[in-house]
PDB file of C-alpha atoms in Angstrom:
ATOM      1  CA  VAL A   1      91.307 127.985 101.361  1.00  0.00           C
ATOM      2  CA  TYR A   2      93.779 127.362  98.695  1.00  0.00           C
ATOM      3  CA  GLU A   3      94.164 131.011  97.319  1.00  0.00           C
ATOM      4  CA  ARG A   4      94.331 132.317 101.155  1.00  0.00           C
ATOM      5  CA  ARG A   5      97.183 129.716 102.120  1.00  0.00           C
ATOM      6  CA  VAL A   6      99.075 130.799  98.778  1.00  0.00           C
ATOM      7  CA  ALA A   7      98.578 134.617  99.658  1.00  0.00           C
ATOM      8  CA  ASN A   8      99.677 133.942 103.402  1.00  0.00           C
ATOM      9  CA  PHE A   9     102.789 131.546 102.898  1.00  0.00           C
ATOM     10  CA  GLY A  10     103.527 131.405  99.356  1.00  0.00           C
ATOM     11  CA  ALA A  11     102.666 128.653  96.568  1.00  0.00           C
ATOM     12  CA  LEU A  12     105.602 126.543  97.400  1.00  0.00           C
ATOM     13  CA  HIS A  13     104.584 126.336 101.305  1.00  0.00           C
ATOM     14  CA  PRO A  14     103.625 122.844 102.173  1.00  0.00           C
ATOM     15  CA  ASP A  15     100.328 123.682 103.497  1.00  0.00           C
ATOM     16  CA  SER A  16      99.444 125.399 100.069  1.00  0.00           C
ATOM     17  CA  ILE A  17     100.867 122.431  98.306  1.00  0.00           C
ATOM     18  CA  ARG A  18      98.738 120.097 100.296  1.00  0.00           C
ATOM     19  CA  SER A  19      95.873 122.692  99.897  1.00  0.00           C
ATOM     20  CA  GLU A  20      96.100 122.325  96.124  1.00  0.00           C
ATOM     21  CA  ILE A  21      96.198 118.510  96.209  1.00  0.00           C
ATOM     22  CA  ALA A  22      92.894 118.883  98.160  1.00  0.00           C
ATOM     23  CA  LEU A  23      91.342 121.064  95.579  1.00  0.00           C
ATOM     24  CA  SER A  24      92.559 119.036  92.680  1.00  0.00           C
ATOM     25  CA  LEU A  25      90.916 115.997  94.232  1.00  0.00           C
ATOM     26  CA  LEU A  26      87.583 117.950  94.831  1.00  0.00           C
ATOM     27  CA  LEU A  27      87.551 119.001  91.351  1.00  0.00           C
ATOM     28  CA  LEU A  28      87.857 115.534  90.357  1.00  0.00           C
ATOM     29  CA  ASP A  29      84.731 114.639  92.315  1.00  0.00           C
ATOM     30  CA  ARG A  30      83.247 117.592  90.490  1.00  0.00           C
ATOM     31  CA  ASN A  31      83.858 116.077  87.187  1.00  0.00           C
ATOM     32  CA  LYS A  32      86.317 119.247  86.208  1.00  0.00           C
ATOM     33  CA  LYS A  33      89.105 116.622  85.559  1.00  0.00           C
ATOM     34  CA  ASP A  34      91.184 118.836  83.306  1.00  0.00           C
ATOM     35  CA  GLU A  35      91.568 121.557  86.170  1.00  0.00           C
ATOM     36  CA  ALA A  36      92.043 118.660  88.591  1.00  0.00           C
ATOM     37  CA  GLU A  37      94.860 117.062  86.189  1.00  0.00           C
ATOM     38  CA  ARG A  38      96.434 120.707  85.941  1.00  0.00           C
ATOM     39  CA  LEU A  39      96.559 121.301  89.749  1.00  0.00           C
ATOM     40  CA  ALA A  40      97.817 117.582  90.689  1.00  0.00           C
ATOM     41  CA  SER A  41     100.471 117.977  88.364  1.00  0.00           C
ATOM     42  CA  ASP A  42     101.564 121.365  89.512  1.00  0.00           C
ATOM     43  CA  ALA A  43     101.459 120.263  93.208  1.00  0.00           C
ATOM     44  CA  LEU A  44     103.475 117.159  92.515  1.00  0.00           C
ATOM     45  CA  ALA A  45     106.262 119.408  90.597  1.00  0.00           C
ATOM     46  CA  LYS A  46     106.151 121.634  93.552  1.00  0.00           C
ATOM     47  CA  ALA A  47     106.466 118.877  96.264  1.00  0.00           C
ATOM     48  CA  LYS A  48     109.557 117.586  94.483  1.00  0.00           C
ATOM     49  CA  ARG A  49     111.287 120.968  94.200  1.00  0.00           C
ATOM     50  CA  GLN A  50     110.944 121.227  98.367  1.00  0.00           C
ATOM     51  CA  PRO A  51     114.494 121.653  99.627  1.00  0.00           C
ATOM     52  CA  SER A  52     113.767 119.861 102.962  1.00  0.00           C
ATOM     53  CA  GLY A  53     112.864 116.682 100.959  1.00  0.00           C
ATOM     54  CA  ASP A  54     109.443 116.252 102.947  1.00  0.00           C
ATOM     55  CA  ARG A  55     108.693 112.652 102.199  1.00  0.00           C
ATOM     56  CA  ALA A  56     105.321 112.861 103.635  1.00  0.00           C
ATOM     57  CA  LEU A  57     104.289 115.949 101.136  1.00  0.00           C
ATOM     58  CA  LEU A  58     105.865 114.230  98.331  1.00  0.00           C
ATOM     59  CA  ALA A  59     103.820 111.026  98.949  1.00  0.00           C
ATOM     60  CA  ASP A  60     100.684 112.922  99.392  1.00  0.00           C
ATOM     61  CA  ALA A  61     101.264 114.865  96.081  1.00  0.00           C
ATOM     62  CA  LEU A  62     101.916 111.489  94.196  1.00  0.00           C
ATOM     63  CA  LEU A  63      98.800 109.990  95.752  1.00  0.00           C
ATOM     64  CA  GLY A  64      96.912 112.933  94.405  1.00  0.00           C
ATOM     65  CA  ARG A  65      98.492 112.635  90.933  1.00  0.00           C
ATOM     66  CA  GLY A  66      97.963 109.107  90.907  1.00  0.00           C
ATOM     67  CA  ARG A  67      94.132 109.452  92.016  1.00  0.00           C
ATOM     68  CA  VAL A  68      93.418 111.829  89.392  1.00  0.00           C
ATOM     69  CA  ALA A  69      94.958 110.037  86.742  1.00  0.00           C
ATOM     70  CA  SER A  70      92.786 106.955  87.516  1.00  0.00           C
ATOM     71  CA  GLY A  71      89.968 109.034  87.962  1.00  0.00           C
ATOM     72  CA  ARG A  72      90.377 110.408  84.405  1.00  0.00           C
ATOM     73  CA  GLY A  73      90.603 106.638  83.130  1.00  0.00           C
ATOM     74  CA  GLU A  74      94.408 107.046  82.754  1.00  0.00           C
ATOM     75  CA  TYR A  75      95.191 103.776  84.549  1.00  0.00           C
ATOM     76  CA  GLU A  76      98.329 103.234  82.982  1.00  0.00           C
ATOM     77  CA  GLU A  77      99.495 106.615  84.091  1.00  0.00           C
ATOM     78  CA  ALA A  78      98.148 106.416  87.485  1.00  0.00           C
ATOM     79  CA  VAL A  79     100.376 103.266  88.454  1.00  0.00           C
ATOM     80  CA  PRO A  80     103.794 104.737  88.532  1.00  0.00           C
ATOM     81  CA  PRO A  81     102.839 107.495  91.129  1.00  0.00           C
ATOM     82  CA  LEU A  82     100.714 105.494  93.189  1.00  0.00           C
ATOM     83  CA  THR A  83     103.450 102.698  93.442  1.00  0.00           C
ATOM     84  CA  GLU A  84     105.915 105.399  94.647  1.00  0.00           C
ATOM     85  CA  ALA A  85     103.329 106.991  96.992  1.00  0.00           C
ATOM     86  CA  VAL A  86     102.798 103.331  98.422  1.00  0.00           C
ATOM     87  CA  LYS A  87     106.578 102.914  99.011  1.00  0.00           C
ATOM     88  CA  LEU A  88     106.994 106.089 100.522  1.00  0.00           C
ATOM     89  CA  TYR A  89     104.175 105.596 102.867  1.00  0.00           C
ATOM     90  CA  SER A  90     105.726 102.124 103.819  1.00  0.00           C
ATOM     91  CA  THR A  91     108.503 103.282 105.132  1.00  0.00           C
ATOM     92  CA  GLY A  92     106.905 103.713 108.852  1.00  0.00           C
ATOM     93  CA  PRO A  93     103.964 102.024 110.548  1.00  0.00           C
ATOM     94  CA  PRO A  94     100.886 101.289 108.577  1.00  0.00           C
ATOM     95  CA  THR A  95      98.817 104.413 108.620  1.00  0.00           C
ATOM     96  CA  ALA A  96      95.386 105.763 107.174  1.00  0.00           C
ATOM     97  CA  GLU A  97      97.487 107.207 104.381  1.00  0.00           C
ATOM     98  CA  LEU A  98      99.028 104.078 103.457  1.00  0.00           C
ATOM     99  CA  SER A  99      95.803 102.657 103.332  1.00  0.00           C
ATOM    100  CA  GLY A 100      94.451 105.026 101.029  1.00  0.00           C
ATOM    101  CA  ALA A 101      97.449 104.656  98.645  1.00  0.00           C
ATOM    102  CA  LEU A 102      96.899 101.143  98.773  1.00  0.00           C
ATOM    103  CA  THR A 103      93.256 100.859  97.853  1.00  0.00           C
ATOM    104  CA  ALA A 104      93.990 103.622  95.133  1.00  0.00           C
ATOM    105  CA  LEU A 105      96.689 101.236  93.682  1.00  0.00           C
ATOM    106  CA  ALA A 106      94.853  97.955  94.110  1.00  0.00           C
ATOM    107  CA  ASN A 107      91.719  99.469  92.407  1.00  0.00           C
ATOM    108  CA  THR A 108      93.634 100.870  89.576  1.00  0.00           C
ATOM    109  CA  GLN A 109      95.382  97.470  89.108  1.00  0.00           C
ATOM    110  CA  TYR A 110      91.996  95.755  88.933  1.00  0.00           C
ATOM    111  CA  TYR A 111      90.784  98.368  86.378  1.00  0.00           C
ATOM    112  CA  LEU A 112      93.669  97.687  84.100  1.00  0.00           C
ATOM    113  CA  GLY A 113      92.743  93.909  84.708  1.00  0.00           C
ATOM    114  CA  HIS A 114      95.654  93.003  86.440  1.00  0.00           C
ATOM    115  CA  VAL A 115      94.021  90.710  89.125  1.00  0.00           C
ATOM    116  CA  GLU A 116      96.998  88.945  90.108  1.00  0.00           C
ATOM    117  CA  VAL A 117      98.483  92.106  91.322  1.00  0.00           C
ATOM    118  CA  ALA A 118      95.139  93.462  92.886  1.00  0.00           C
ATOM    119  CA  GLU A 119      94.501  90.243  94.826  1.00  0.00           C
ATOM    120  CA  PRO A 120      97.510  90.465  97.226  1.00  0.00           C
ATOM    121  CA  LEU A 121      97.215  94.539  97.245  1.00  0.00           C
ATOM    122  CA  ASN A 122      93.828  93.927  98.707  1.00  0.00           C
ATOM    123  CA  GLN A 123      94.392  91.103 100.886  1.00  0.00           C
ATOM    124  CA  ARG A 124      97.216  93.288 102.557  1.00  0.00           C
ATOM    125  CA  LEU A 125      94.843  96.053 102.846  1.00  0.00           C
ATOM    126  CA  LEU A 126      92.276  93.842 104.501  1.00  0.00           C
ATOM    127  CA  ASP A 127      94.836  92.613 107.236  1.00  0.00           C
ATOM    128  CA  MET A 128      95.990  96.440 107.828  1.00  0.00           C
ATOM    129  CA  ASP A 129      92.827  97.914 107.837  1.00  0.00           C
ATOM    130  CA  ARG A 130      91.672  95.268 110.404  1.00  0.00           C
ATOM    131  CA  LYS A 131      94.395  96.126 112.971  1.00  0.00           C
ATOM    132  CA  LEU A 132      94.225 100.057 111.827  1.00  0.00           C
ATOM    133  CA  PHE A 133      90.376 100.506 112.221  1.00  0.00           C
ATOM    134  CA  GLY A 134      88.841  97.302 113.473  1.00  0.00           C
ATOM    135  CA  GLU A 135      86.704  94.419 112.269  1.00  0.00           C
ATOM    136  CA  ALA A 136      83.542  96.789 111.676  1.00  0.00           C
ATOM    137  CA  HIS A 137      85.468  99.605 110.031  1.00  0.00           C
ATOM    138  CA  PRO A 138      83.914 100.832 106.274  1.00  0.00           C
ATOM    139  CA  ASN A 139      87.403 100.165 105.035  1.00  0.00           C
ATOM    140  CA  VAL A 140      87.375  96.623 106.059  1.00  0.00           C
ATOM    141  CA  GLY A 141      83.980  96.442 104.286  1.00  0.00           C
ATOM    142  CA  ILE A 142      85.800  97.847 101.156  1.00  0.00           C
ATOM    143  CA  ASP A 143      88.546  95.565 101.344  1.00  0.00           C
ATOM    144  CA  LEU A 144      86.052  92.438 101.584  1.00  0.00           C
ATOM    145  CA  TYR A 145      83.881  93.982  98.678  1.00  0.00           C
ATOM    146  CA  ASN A 146      86.882  94.303  96.473  1.00  0.00           C
ATOM    147  CA  LEU A 147      88.207  90.733  97.218  1.00  0.00           C
ATOM    148  CA  GLY A 148      84.830  89.543  96.452  1.00  0.00           C
ATOM    149  CA  ASN A 149      84.591  90.911  93.128  1.00  0.00           C
ATOM    150  CA  ILE A 150      88.064  89.090  92.291  1.00  0.00           C
ATOM    151  CA  ALA A 151      86.430  85.896  93.709  1.00  0.00           C
ATOM    152  CA  LEU A 152      83.373  86.495  91.528  1.00  0.00           C
ATOM    153  CA  ASP A 153      85.579  87.414  88.718  1.00  0.00           C
ATOM    154  CA  ARG A 154      87.172  83.661  89.144  1.00  0.00           C
ATOM    155  CA  ALA A 155      83.885  82.190  89.437  1.00  0.00           C
ATOM    156  CA  GLN A 156      84.555  81.270  92.980  1.00  0.00           C
ATOM    157  CA  TYR A 157      81.348  81.856  94.043  1.00  0.00           C
ATOM    158  CA  THR A 158      81.417  80.362  97.608  1.00  0.00           C
ATOM    159  CA  LEU A 159      84.231  82.471  98.758  1.00  0.00           C
ATOM    160  CA  ALA A 160      82.676  85.519  96.889  1.00  0.00           C
ATOM    161  CA  GLU A 161      79.382  84.988  98.958  1.00  0.00           C
ATOM    162  CA  ARG A 162      81.159  84.884 102.124  1.00  0.00           C
ATOM    163  CA  LEU A 163      83.203  88.093 101.366  1.00  0.00           C
ATOM    164  CA  PHE A 164      80.146  90.028 100.135  1.00  0.00           C
ATOM    165  CA  GLY A 165      78.328  88.801 103.182  1.00  0.00           C
ATOM    166  CA  GLU A 166      80.632  90.142 105.588  1.00  0.00           C
ATOM    167  CA  ALA A 167      81.012  93.521 103.784  1.00  0.00           C
ATOM    168  CA  LEU A 168      77.268  93.898 103.695  1.00  0.00           C
ATOM    169  CA  ASN A 169      77.113  93.124 107.627  1.00  0.00           C
ATOM    170  CA  ILE A 170      79.788  96.075 107.986  1.00  0.00           C
ATOM    171  CA  ASN A 171      77.902  98.425 105.705  1.00  0.00           C
ATOM    172  CA  ARG A 172      74.315  98.044 107.076  1.00  0.00           C
ATOM    173  CA  ALA A 173      75.764  98.683 110.441  1.00  0.00           C
ATOM    174  CA  TRP A 174      77.559 101.701 109.365  1.00  0.00           C
ATOM    175  CA  TYR A 175      75.406 102.901 106.621  1.00  0.00           C
ATOM    176  CA  ALA A 176      72.049 101.468 107.147  1.00  0.00           C
ATOM    177  CA  THR A 177      70.316  99.474 104.876  1.00  0.00           C
ATOM    178  CA  GLN A 178      69.015 102.659 102.073  1.00  0.00           C
ATOM    179  CA  HIS A 179      73.035 103.771 101.368  1.00  0.00           C
ATOM    180  CA  PRO A 180      73.973 103.291  98.226  1.00  0.00           C
ATOM    181  CA  ARG A 181      77.222 101.363  99.390  1.00  0.00           C
ATOM    182  CA  THR A 182      74.788  98.603 101.102  1.00  0.00           C
ATOM    183  CA  ALA A 183      72.802  98.522  98.092  1.00  0.00           C
ATOM    184  CA  SER A 184      75.746  97.898  95.679  1.00  0.00           C
ATOM    185  CA  THR A 185      76.913  95.065  98.273  1.00  0.00           C
ATOM    186  CA  LEU A 186      73.671  93.540  98.332  1.00  0.00           C
ATOM    187  CA  LEU A 187      73.384  93.462  94.656  1.00  0.00           C
ATOM    188  CA  MET A 188      76.978  91.863  94.435  1.00  0.00           C
ATOM    189  CA  LEU A 189      76.116  89.021  96.954  1.00  0.00           C
ATOM    190  CA  GLY A 190      72.782  88.411  94.751  1.00  0.00           C
ATOM    191  CA  ARG A 191      75.111  87.691  91.904  1.00  0.00           C
ATOM    192  CA  THR A 192      76.904  84.736  93.812  1.00  0.00           C
ATOM    193  CA  ALA A 193      73.818  83.006  93.842  1.00  0.00           C
TER     194      ALA A 193
END
């Protein structure tokens, strides 16, 4: 798709840049981290050169760059683009894109050991995702799971048990019992005992 869009629209067209971002994330998922890094950086450079000042495109490119850096374990390098993406997405009403950017930033801060930063980001996510998607959506389950991890890290076992229990109910309803996300949540719930 990326090559076709470049051929049809040119490399600097917003649709081509968005395809390059998507391809970088796909390559990251396939553990082709160096190529993912190259494409994500290239897409960000192109988005910054857009004459229209397309804020949504820039936010998408920053998010892609931050996700790739975090996926490569380069957490310090991931924070600035993720923070900027959250700022850009936050200029309008809450959206799924803002939720994704906040999730990536909160996770990266957690991986850095910045629990005091990750916790309010995850709480903001939980409140926003409940409004955006409803109480039983998988994003809400992820938010509860992440807050449960923070509570467990702080030896707040009763709180962690409640949060993991709520996440487990969502994951069982959404994914069924045999899904890895359900199993992971059940394992974490067991750690609170």
